[in-house]
PDB file of C-alpha atoms in Angstrom:
ATOM      1  CA  MET A   1       0.000   0.000   0.000  1.00  0.00           C
ATOM      2  CA  THR A   2       1.331   3.435  -0.919  1.00  0.00           C
ATOM      3  CA  THR A   3       0.323   7.017  -0.302  1.00  0.00           C
ATOM      4  CA  ALA A   4      -1.155   8.778  -3.329  1.00  0.00           C
ATOM      5  CA  ILE A   5       0.359  12.043  -4.483  1.00  0.00           C
ATOM      6  CA  ILE A   6      -2.019  14.840  -5.448  1.00  0.00           C
ATOM      7  CA  ALA A   7      -0.674  16.415  -8.624  1.00  0.00           C
ATOM      8  CA  ALA A   8      -1.152  20.044  -9.557  1.00  0.00           C
ATOM      9  CA  SER A   9      -3.313  18.885 -12.434  1.00  0.00           C
ATOM     10  CA  LEU A  10      -4.515  15.739 -14.152  1.00  0.00           C
ATOM     11  CA  GLN A  11      -1.965  16.392 -16.901  1.00  0.00           C
ATOM     12  CA  ASP A  12       0.856  16.383 -14.336  1.00  0.00           C
ATOM     13  CA  SER A  13      -0.278  12.938 -13.224  1.00  0.00           C
ATOM     14  CA  VAL A  14      -0.328  11.744 -16.839  1.00  0.00           C
ATOM     15  CA  ASP A  15       3.161  13.110 -17.438  1.00  0.00           C
ATOM     16  CA  ARG A  16       4.468  11.293 -14.348  1.00  0.00           C
ATOM     17  CA  TYR A  17       2.887   8.099 -15.635  1.00  0.00           C
ATOM     18  CA  ALA A  18       4.681   8.601 -18.942  1.00  0.00           C
ATOM     19  CA  ARG A  19       7.967   9.049 -17.100  1.00  0.00           C
ATOM     20  CA  SER A  20       7.445   5.831 -15.135  1.00  0.00           C
ATOM     21  CA  LEU A  21       7.038   3.891 -18.392  1.00  0.00           C
ATOM     22  CA  ILE A  22      10.310   5.074 -19.929  1.00  0.00           C
ATOM     23  CA  VAL A  23      12.422   2.265 -18.463  1.00  0.00           C
ATOM     24  CA  PRO A  24      10.045  -0.585 -19.445  1.00  0.00           C
ATOM     25  CA  SER A  25       9.849   0.828 -22.977  1.00  0.00           C
ATOM     26  CA  ARG A  26      13.643   1.046 -23.205  1.00  0.00           C
ATOM     27  CA  LEU A  27      13.942  -2.530 -21.970  1.00  0.00           C
ATOM     28  CA  LEU A  28      11.704  -3.563 -24.866  1.00  0.00           C
ATOM     29  CA  ALA A  29      14.014  -1.743 -27.274  1.00  0.00           C
ATOM     30  CA  LEU A  30      16.959  -3.786 -25.961  1.00  0.00           C
ATOM     31  CA  HIS A  31      15.412  -7.122 -26.967  1.00  0.00           C
ATOM     32  CA  PRO A  32      16.769  -8.531 -30.263  1.00  0.00           C
ATOM     33  CA  ARG A  33      13.325  -9.855 -31.288  1.00  0.00           C
ATOM     34  CA  LYS A  34      14.845 -12.673 -33.296  1.00  0.00           C
ATOM     35  CA  ALA A  35      13.686 -16.255 -33.761  1.00  0.00           C
ATOM     36  CA  GLY A  36      15.207 -18.853 -31.470  1.00  0.00           C
ATOM     37  CA  SER A  37      16.346 -18.750 -27.874  1.00  0.00           C
ATOM     38  CA  ALA A  38      16.595 -15.248 -26.452  1.00  0.00           C
ATOM     39  CA  GLY A  39      19.306 -16.230 -23.969  1.00  0.00           C
ATOM     40  CA  ASP A  40      19.811 -13.657 -21.227  1.00  0.00           C
ATOM     41  CA  ALA A  41      17.428 -11.317 -23.074  1.00  0.00           C
ATOM     42  CA  ALA A  42      14.582 -13.571 -21.872  1.00  0.00           C
ATOM     43  CA  ALA A  43      14.883 -11.784 -18.518  1.00  0.00           C
ATOM     44  CA  LEU A  44      13.603  -8.598 -20.159  1.00  0.00           C
ATOM     45  CA  ALA A  45      10.029  -9.921 -20.416  1.00  0.00           C
ATOM     46  CA  PRO A  46       9.305 -10.232 -16.673  1.00  0.00           C
ATOM     47  CA  ALA A  47      11.130  -6.956 -16.022  1.00  0.00           C
ATOM     48  CA  ILE A  48       8.917  -5.167 -18.551  1.00  0.00           C
ATOM     49  CA  ALA A  49       5.727  -6.675 -17.105  1.00  0.00           C
ATOM     50  CA  LEU A  50       6.689  -5.707 -13.550  1.00  0.00           C
ATOM     51  CA  GLY A  51       7.622  -2.173 -14.566  1.00  0.00           C
ATOM     52  CA  VAL A  52       4.441  -1.639 -16.549  1.00  0.00           C
ATOM     53  CA  ILE A  53       2.085  -2.838 -13.816  1.00  0.00           C
ATOM     54  CA  SER A  54       3.931  -0.902 -11.103  1.00  0.00           C
ATOM     55  CA  ALA A  55       3.609   2.247 -13.213  1.00  0.00           C
ATOM     56  CA  PHE A  56      -0.125   1.619 -13.657  1.00  0.00           C
ATOM     57  CA  GLU A  57      -0.660   1.141  -9.933  1.00  0.00           C
ATOM     58  CA  GLY A  58       1.077   4.417  -9.164  1.00  0.00           C
ATOM     59  CA  PHE A  59      -0.873   6.213 -11.870  1.00  0.00           C
ATOM     60  CA  VAL A  60      -4.245   4.985 -10.583  1.00  0.00           C
ATOM     61  CA  GLU A  61      -3.483   6.232  -7.086  1.00  0.00           C
ATOM     62  CA  ASP A  62      -2.114   9.622  -8.162  1.00  0.00           C
ATOM     63  CA  PHE A  63      -4.606  10.325 -10.933  1.00  0.00           C
ATOM     64  CA  PHE A  64      -7.640   9.311  -8.910  1.00  0.00           C
ATOM     65  CA  ALA A  65      -6.512  11.340  -5.894  1.00  0.00           C
ATOM     66  CA  THR A  66      -6.013  14.402  -8.086  1.00  0.00           C
ATOM     67  CA  ALA A  67      -9.388  13.935  -9.772  1.00  0.00           C
ATOM     68  CA  LEU A  68     -11.122  13.729  -6.377  1.00  0.00           C
ATOM     69  CA  TYR A  69      -9.296  16.859  -5.222  1.00  0.00           C
ATOM     70  CA  LEU A  70     -10.455  18.732  -8.311  1.00  0.00           C
ATOM     71  CA  ARG A  71     -13.995  17.615  -7.480  1.00  0.00           C
ATOM     72  CA  GLY A  72     -13.668  19.388  -4.133  1.00  0.00           C
ATOM     73  CA  GLN A  73     -13.197  16.434  -1.818  1.00  0.00           C
ATOM     74  CA  ASN A  74     -11.069  17.000   1.274  1.00  0.00           C
ATOM     75  CA  LEU A  75      -7.813  15.242   2.110  1.00  0.00           C
ATOM     76  CA  ALA A  76      -9.441  12.871   4.612  1.00  0.00           C
ATOM     77  CA  GLN A  77     -11.942  11.696   2.003  1.00  0.00           C
ATOM     78  CA  ILE A  78      -9.217  11.308  -0.609  1.00  0.00           C
ATOM     79  CA  ALA A  79      -6.946   9.377   1.750  1.00  0.00           C
ATOM     80  CA  LYS A  80      -9.756   6.946   2.562  1.00  0.00           C
ATOM     81  CA  LYS A  81     -10.613   6.296  -1.087  1.00  0.00           C
ATOM     82  CA  THR A  82      -7.023   5.879  -2.269  1.00  0.00           C
ATOM     83  CA  LYS A  83      -5.978   3.201   0.209  1.00  0.00           C
ATOM     84  CA  LEU A  84      -5.523   0.736  -2.629  1.00  0.00           C
ATOM     85  CA  ASN A  85      -3.762  -2.590  -2.723  1.00  0.00           C
ATOM     86  CA  ASN A  86      -2.317  -3.390  -6.156  1.00  0.00           C
ATOM     87  CA  PRO A  87      -5.162  -1.854  -8.198  1.00  0.00           C
ATOM     88  CA  ASP A  88      -5.682  -3.532 -11.571  1.00  0.00           C
ATOM     89  CA  ILE A  89      -7.880  -2.377 -14.469  1.00  0.00           C
ATOM     90  CA  LYS A  90     -11.080  -3.680 -12.884  1.00  0.00           C
ATOM     91  CA  VAL A  91     -10.369  -1.794  -9.644  1.00  0.00           C
ATOM     92  CA  PHE A  92      -9.702   1.432 -11.575  1.00  0.00           C
ATOM     93  CA  GLU A  93     -12.938   0.924 -13.498  1.00  0.00           C
ATOM     94  CA  GLN A  94     -14.877   0.497 -10.249  1.00  0.00           C
ATOM     95  CA  LEU A  95     -13.306   3.609  -8.709  1.00  0.00           C
ATOM     96  CA  VAL A  96     -14.134   5.703 -11.750  1.00  0.00           C
ATOM     97  CA  GLY A  97     -17.696   4.390 -12.011  1.00  0.00           C
ATOM     98  CA  LYS A  98     -18.427   5.039  -8.348  1.00  0.00           C
ATOM     99  CA  ASP A  99     -17.190   8.634  -8.048  1.00  0.00           C
ATOM    100  CA  PHE A 100     -17.611   9.781 -11.639  1.00  0.00           C
ATOM    101  CA  THR A 101     -20.981   8.202 -12.378  1.00  0.00           C
ATOM    102  CA  ALA A 102     -21.512  10.038 -15.666  1.00  0.00           C
ATOM    103  CA  THR A 103     -18.677   7.968 -17.133  1.00  0.00           C
ATOM    104  CA  THR A 104     -20.318   4.603 -16.369  1.00  0.00           C
ATOM    105  CA  PRO A 105     -22.261   4.186 -19.644  1.00  0.00           C
ATOM    106  CA  LYS A 106     -19.161   5.254 -21.594  1.00  0.00           C
ATOM    107  CA  ILE A 107     -16.697   2.784 -20.059  1.00  0.00           C
ATOM    108  CA  GLY A 108     -15.527   0.367 -22.698  1.00  0.00           C
ATOM    109  CA  VAL A 109     -17.412   2.089 -25.528  1.00  0.00           C
ATOM    110  CA  GLY A 110     -15.220   2.278 -28.613  1.00  0.00           C
ATOM    111  CA  PHE A 111     -12.324   0.637 -26.808  1.00  0.00           C
ATOM    112  CA  SER A 112     -10.112  -1.871 -28.614  1.00  0.00           C
ATOM    113  CA  ILE A 113      -6.482  -2.838 -28.302  1.00  0.00           C
ATOM    114  CA  ASP A 114      -4.222  -4.912 -30.534  1.00  0.00           C
ATOM    115  CA  VAL A 115      -2.244  -7.494 -28.567  1.00  0.00           C
ATOM    116  CA  TRP A 116      -0.613 -10.904 -28.835  1.00  0.00           C
ATOM    117  CA  TYR A 117      -2.537 -13.974 -27.759  1.00  0.00           C
ATOM    118  CA  PRO A 118      -0.952 -17.307 -26.822  1.00  0.00           C
ATOM    119  CA  PRO A 119      -1.933 -20.222 -29.055  1.00  0.00           C
ATOM    120  CA  ALA A 120      -4.492 -22.751 -27.883  1.00  0.00           C
ATOM    121  CA  PRO A 121      -2.769 -25.945 -26.627  1.00  0.00           C
ATOM    122  CA  GLU A 122      -4.694 -28.129 -29.080  1.00  0.00           C
ATOM    123  CA  SER A 123      -3.966 -25.936 -32.116  1.00  0.00           C
ATOM    124  CA  GLY A 124      -0.496 -27.301 -32.800  1.00  0.00           C
ATOM    125  CA  ASN A 125       0.650 -23.714 -33.213  1.00  0.00           C
ATOM    126  CA  ARG A 126       3.488 -22.470 -31.024  1.00  0.00           C
ATOM    127  CA  LYS A 127       3.431 -18.870 -32.171  1.00  0.00           C
ATOM    128  CA  TRP A 128       1.586 -16.026 -30.461  1.00  0.00           C
ATOM    129  CA  ILE A 129      -1.229 -14.640 -32.618  1.00  0.00           C
ATOM    130  CA  PRO A 130      -2.159 -10.965 -33.154  1.00  0.00           C
ATOM    131  CA  VAL A 131      -5.724 -10.277 -31.987  1.00  0.00           C
ATOM    132  CA  GLU A 132      -7.935  -7.325 -31.067  1.00  0.00           C
ATOM    133  CA  LEU A 133      -9.420  -7.185 -27.567  1.00  0.00           C
ATOM    134  CA  ASP A 134     -12.560  -5.346 -26.507  1.00  0.00           C
ATOM    135  CA  TRP A 135     -12.955  -3.817 -23.050  1.00  0.00           C
ATOM    136  CA  LYS A 136     -14.461  -6.885 -21.386  1.00  0.00           C
ATOM    137  CA  HIS A 137     -11.602  -9.138 -22.441  1.00  0.00           C
ATOM    138  CA  ALA A 138      -8.953  -6.508 -21.670  1.00  0.00           C
ATOM    139  CA  VAL A 139     -10.258  -6.211 -18.091  1.00  0.00           C
ATOM    140  CA  ALA A 140     -10.284  -9.997 -17.680  1.00  0.00           C
ATOM    141  CA  ASP A 141      -6.774 -10.375 -19.063  1.00  0.00           C
ATOM    142  CA  GLY A 142      -5.649  -7.485 -16.885  1.00  0.00           C
ATOM    143  CA  GLN A 143      -6.547  -9.618 -13.862  1.00  0.00           C
ATOM    144  CA  GLY A 144      -4.473 -12.449 -15.284  1.00  0.00           C
ATOM    145  CA  TRP A 145      -1.485 -10.167 -15.717  1.00  0.00           C
ATOM    146  CA  MET A 146      -1.863  -8.939 -12.151  1.00  0.00           C
ATOM    147  CA  GLN A 147      -1.543 -12.569 -11.070  1.00  0.00           C
ATOM    148  CA  VAL A 148       1.619 -12.769 -13.170  1.00  0.00           C
ATOM    149  CA  ARG A 149       2.887  -9.783 -11.190  1.00  0.00           C
ATOM    150  CA  HIS A 150       2.064 -11.506  -7.882  1.00  0.00           C
ATOM    151  CA  CYS A 151       3.907 -14.676  -8.894  1.00  0.00           C
ATOM    152  CA  LEU A 152       6.970 -12.678  -9.922  1.00  0.00           C
ATOM    153  CA  THR A 153       7.123 -10.333  -6.936  1.00  0.00           C
ATOM    154  CA  HIS A 154       6.605 -13.120  -4.412  1.00  0.00           C
ATOM    155  CA  GLY A 155       9.259 -15.336  -5.972  1.00  0.00           C
ATOM    156  CA  LEU A 156       6.832 -18.056  -6.992  1.00  0.00           C
ATOM    157  CA  THR A 157       8.236 -17.864 -10.520  1.00  0.00           C
ATOM    158  CA  SER A 158      11.150 -16.112 -12.211  1.00  0.00           C
ATOM    159  CA  GLY A 159       9.411 -15.371 -15.512  1.00  0.00           C
ATOM    160  CA  TRP A 160      12.357 -15.875 -17.858  1.00  0.00           C
ATOM    161  CA  ARG A 161      11.782 -19.560 -18.588  1.00  0.00           C
ATOM    162  CA  SER A 162       9.032 -22.182 -18.816  1.00  0.00           C
ATOM    163  CA  GLU A 163       7.606 -22.746 -15.299  1.00  0.00           C
ATOM    164  CA  VAL A 164       4.565 -23.843 -13.322  1.00  0.00           C
ATOM    165  CA  TRP A 165       2.609 -20.694 -12.385  1.00  0.00           C
ATOM    166  CA  PRO A 166       0.547 -21.127  -9.164  1.00  0.00           C
ATOM    167  CA  GLY A 167      -3.122 -20.183  -9.265  1.00  0.00           C
ATOM    168  CA  PRO A 168      -4.609 -17.148  -7.455  1.00  0.00           C
ATOM    169  CA  LEU A 169      -5.717 -17.333  -3.835  1.00  0.00           C
ATOM    170  CA  GLN A 170      -9.214 -16.180  -4.811  1.00  0.00           C
ATOM    171  CA  ALA A 171     -11.038 -18.431  -7.243  1.00  0.00           C
ATOM    172  CA  GLU A 172     -12.796 -15.554  -9.041  1.00  0.00           C
ATOM    173  CA  PHE A 173      -9.500 -14.080 -10.228  1.00  0.00           C
ATOM    174  CA  ARG A 174      -8.133 -15.118 -13.591  1.00  0.00           C
ATOM    175  CA  PRO A 175      -4.973 -17.226 -13.179  1.00  0.00           C
ATOM    176  CA  ALA A 176      -1.622 -16.201 -14.579  1.00  0.00           C
ATOM    177  CA  ALA A 177      -1.559 -19.320 -16.753  1.00  0.00           C
ATOM    178  CA  ALA A 178      -4.595 -18.033 -18.678  1.00  0.00           C
ATOM    179  CA  VAL A 179      -2.564 -15.250 -20.309  1.00  0.00           C
ATOM    180  CA  LEU A 180       0.709 -17.156 -20.792  1.00  0.00           C
ATOM    181  CA  ASN A 181       1.987 -19.538 -23.430  1.00  0.00           C
ATOM    182  CA  PRO A 182       1.128 -23.200 -22.610  1.00  0.00           C
ATOM    183  CA  MET A 183       4.116 -25.526 -22.609  1.00  0.00           C
ATOM    184  CA  LYS A 184       4.681 -29.175 -21.659  1.00  0.00           C
ATOM    185  CA  SER A 185       4.009 -30.721 -18.237  1.00  0.00           C
ATOM    186  CA  GLY A 186       1.608 -28.006 -17.107  1.00  0.00           C
ATOM    187  CA  LYS A 187       4.194 -25.265 -17.494  1.00  0.00           C
ATOM    188  CA  HIS A 188       3.720 -21.855 -19.085  1.00  0.00           C
ATOM    189  CA  SER A 189       6.090 -19.214 -20.424  1.00  0.00           C
ATOM    190  CA  LEU A 190       5.895 -15.421 -20.384  1.00  0.00           C
ATOM    191  CA  VAL A 191       8.283 -14.361 -23.200  1.00  0.00           C
ATOM    192  CA  LEU A 192       8.433 -10.962 -24.901  1.00  0.00           C
ATOM    193  CA  HIS A 193       5.093 -11.321 -26.690  1.00  0.00           C
ATOM    194  CA  GLY A 194       3.390 -11.662 -23.326  1.00  0.00           C
ATOM    195  CA  ALA A 195       5.193  -8.650 -21.874  1.00  0.00           C
ATOM    196  CA  ILE A 196       4.168  -6.517 -24.850  1.00  0.00           C
ATOM    197  CA  THR A 197       0.562  -7.639 -24.438  1.00  0.00           C
ATOM    198  CA  CYS A 198       0.630  -6.813 -20.726  1.00  0.00           C
ATOM    199  CA  ALA A 199       2.023  -3.358 -21.475  1.00  0.00           C
ATOM    200  CA  ARG A 200      -0.485  -2.591 -24.201  1.00  0.00           C
ATOM    201  CA  ILE A 201      -3.483  -3.720 -22.136  1.00  0.00           C
ATOM    202  CA  TYR A 202      -2.575  -1.683 -19.070  1.00  0.00           C
ATOM    203  CA  ARG A 203      -1.458   1.341 -21.074  1.00  0.00           C
ATOM    204  CA  GLY A 204      -4.625   1.313 -23.190  1.00  0.00           C
ATOM    205  CA  ALA A 205      -6.922   0.920 -20.186  1.00  0.00           C
ATOM    206  CA  ALA A 206      -5.216   3.765 -18.335  1.00  0.00           C
ATOM    207  CA  VAL A 207      -5.690   6.110 -21.279  1.00  0.00           C
ATOM    208  CA  HIS A 208      -9.330   5.105 -21.764  1.00  0.00           C
ATOM    209  CA  LEU A 209     -10.438   5.548 -18.158  1.00  0.00           C
ATOM    210  CA  ALA A 210      -8.406   8.677 -17.537  1.00  0.00           C
ATOM    211  CA  ASN A 211      -9.855  10.368 -20.617  1.00  0.00           C
ATOM    212  CA  LEU A 212     -13.379   9.626 -19.379  1.00  0.00           C
ATOM    213  CA  VAL A 213     -12.656  11.198 -16.001  1.00  0.00           C
ATOM    214  CA  ALA A 214     -10.964  14.205 -17.592  1.00  0.00           C
ATOM    215  CA  GLY A 215     -13.973  14.678 -19.853  1.00  0.00           C
ATOM    216  CA  GLN A 216     -16.320  14.813 -16.865  1.00  0.00           C
ATOM    217  CA  LEU A 217     -14.052  17.480 -15.363  1.00  0.00           C
ATOM    218  CA  ASP A 218     -14.035  19.419 -18.652  1.00  0.00           C
ATOM    219  CA  GLU A 219     -10.348  18.756 -19.272  1.00  0.00           C
ATOM    220  CA  THR A 220      -8.476  17.320 -22.240  1.00  0.00           C
ATOM    221  CA  LEU A 221      -5.386  15.225 -21.651  1.00  0.00           C
ATOM    222  CA  SER A 222      -2.299  14.959 -23.850  1.00  0.00           C
ATOM    223  CA  TRP A 223      -0.701  11.514 -24.097  1.00  0.00           C
ATOM    224  CA  SER A 224       2.095  12.540 -26.450  1.00  0.00           C
ATOM    225  CA  LYS A 225       4.795  11.738 -23.886  1.00  0.00           C
ATOM    226  CA  LEU A 226       3.468   8.247 -23.162  1.00  0.00           C
ATOM    227  CA  PRO A 227       5.874   5.586 -24.488  1.00  0.00           C
ATOM    228  CA  ASP A 228       4.500   3.110 -26.970  1.00  0.00           C
ATOM    229  CA  PHE A 229       4.991  -0.648 -26.842  1.00  0.00           C
ATOM    230  CA  PRO A 230       4.894  -1.650 -30.521  1.00  0.00           C
ATOM    231  CA  MET A 231       3.849  -5.187 -31.342  1.00  0.00           C
ATOM    232  CA  TYR A 232       6.121  -5.454 -34.342  1.00  0.00           C
ATOM    233  CA  LYS A 233       9.738  -4.648 -34.931  1.00  0.00           C
ATOM    234  CA  THR A 234       8.859  -3.909 -38.560  1.00  0.00           C
ATOM    235  CA  SER A 235       5.190  -4.226 -39.610  1.00  0.00           C
ATOM    236  CA  LEU A 236       2.254  -6.626 -39.374  1.00  0.00           C
ATOM    237  CA  GLU A 237       2.558  -7.609 -43.024  1.00  0.00           C
ATOM    238  CA  GLU A 238       6.258  -8.397 -42.722  1.00  0.00           C
ATOM    239  CA  TYR A 239       5.625 -10.355 -39.531  1.00  0.00           C
ATOM    240  CA  ARG A 240       2.960 -12.486 -41.190  1.00  0.00           C
ATOM    241  CA  ALA A 241       5.176 -13.169 -44.187  1.00  0.00           C
ATOM    242  CA  ALA A 242       8.168 -14.121 -42.048  1.00  0.00           C
ATOM    243  CA  ASN A 243       6.137 -16.402 -39.784  1.00  0.00           C
ATOM    244  CA  GLY A 244       3.792 -17.961 -42.325  1.00  0.00           C
ATOM    245  CA  LEU A 245       0.590 -16.512 -40.878  1.00  0.00           C
ATOM    246  CA  ASN A 246      -2.616 -15.925 -42.815  1.00  0.00           C
ATOM    247  CA  GLU A 247      -4.695 -12.772 -42.229  1.00  0.00           C
ATOM    248  CA  ASP A 248      -6.882 -14.589 -39.691  1.00  0.00           C
ATOM    249  CA  GLY A 249      -3.820 -15.583 -37.638  1.00  0.00           C
ATOM    250  CA  THR A 250      -3.773 -19.229 -38.738  1.00  0.00           C
ATOM    251  CA  ILE A 251      -0.584 -20.830 -39.971  1.00  0.00           C
ATOM    252  CA  SER A 252      -0.012 -21.321 -43.659  1.00  0.00           C
ATOM    253  CA  PRO A 253       0.151 -25.081 -44.386  1.00  0.00           C
ATOM    254  CA  THR A 254       3.285 -24.551 -46.482  1.00  0.00           C
ATOM    255  CA  VAL A 255       5.290 -23.123 -43.577  1.00  0.00           C
ATOM    256  CA  ALA A 256       6.730 -25.269 -40.777  1.00  0.00           C
ATOM    257  CA  VAL A 257       6.242 -24.168 -37.194  1.00  0.00           C
ATOM    258  CA  ALA A 258       9.500 -23.268 -35.487  1.00  0.00           C
ATOM    259  CA  ASP A 259      10.390 -24.821 -32.139  1.00  0.00           C
TER     260      ASP A 259
END
């Protein structure tokens, strides 16, 4: 649990969020993104995921506290409402909907995010597939990525290799394994594709919810400083061609699947 900082403005909170994402985005730039074993670079994936979720947690606390302050709430009220424990996307959504009720019918409307999805175990495909998530699925996967964070921070997994990822303590939470790549013997792997997906989901959700709150307060936010987490080193078309993927994400029958 941390103490929220009340920024001078909502934009100041956004700019701090952008600053907190600089290191995870630079870690992504360090990865060679080449086929085959990543070697020591495999450690970048869990580091990116941890950095991204930590930045989101700090942003939720700071941004929400500032928004409440701008609504005229006193410090005691703000302190009570910002006593948060590892807020994920669903928690942020609930906070926004409760105190900024005019945003409720707008949450998730028009939202979509391009991410990587792990292949289904029975598909025979070992490559992550590009997909588009709506709000409902982004929130659900956000819970899964928060469980990834818990496993990493509590030393239950290391994240840089194929491992068994323990399930959540509460049955209603989505397990970490649900958002990771299925491997043999009940193990799952995180890899760079997963870290990029985690970053894009949390980044996209933060922008969506914050813009709704800002709109209710008659403010417009600039996200120009927010680092991007590109899915492709080159382009989608070049990725598909290099990996033998059809437009629907299925594998071309003329291309062998790499180990």
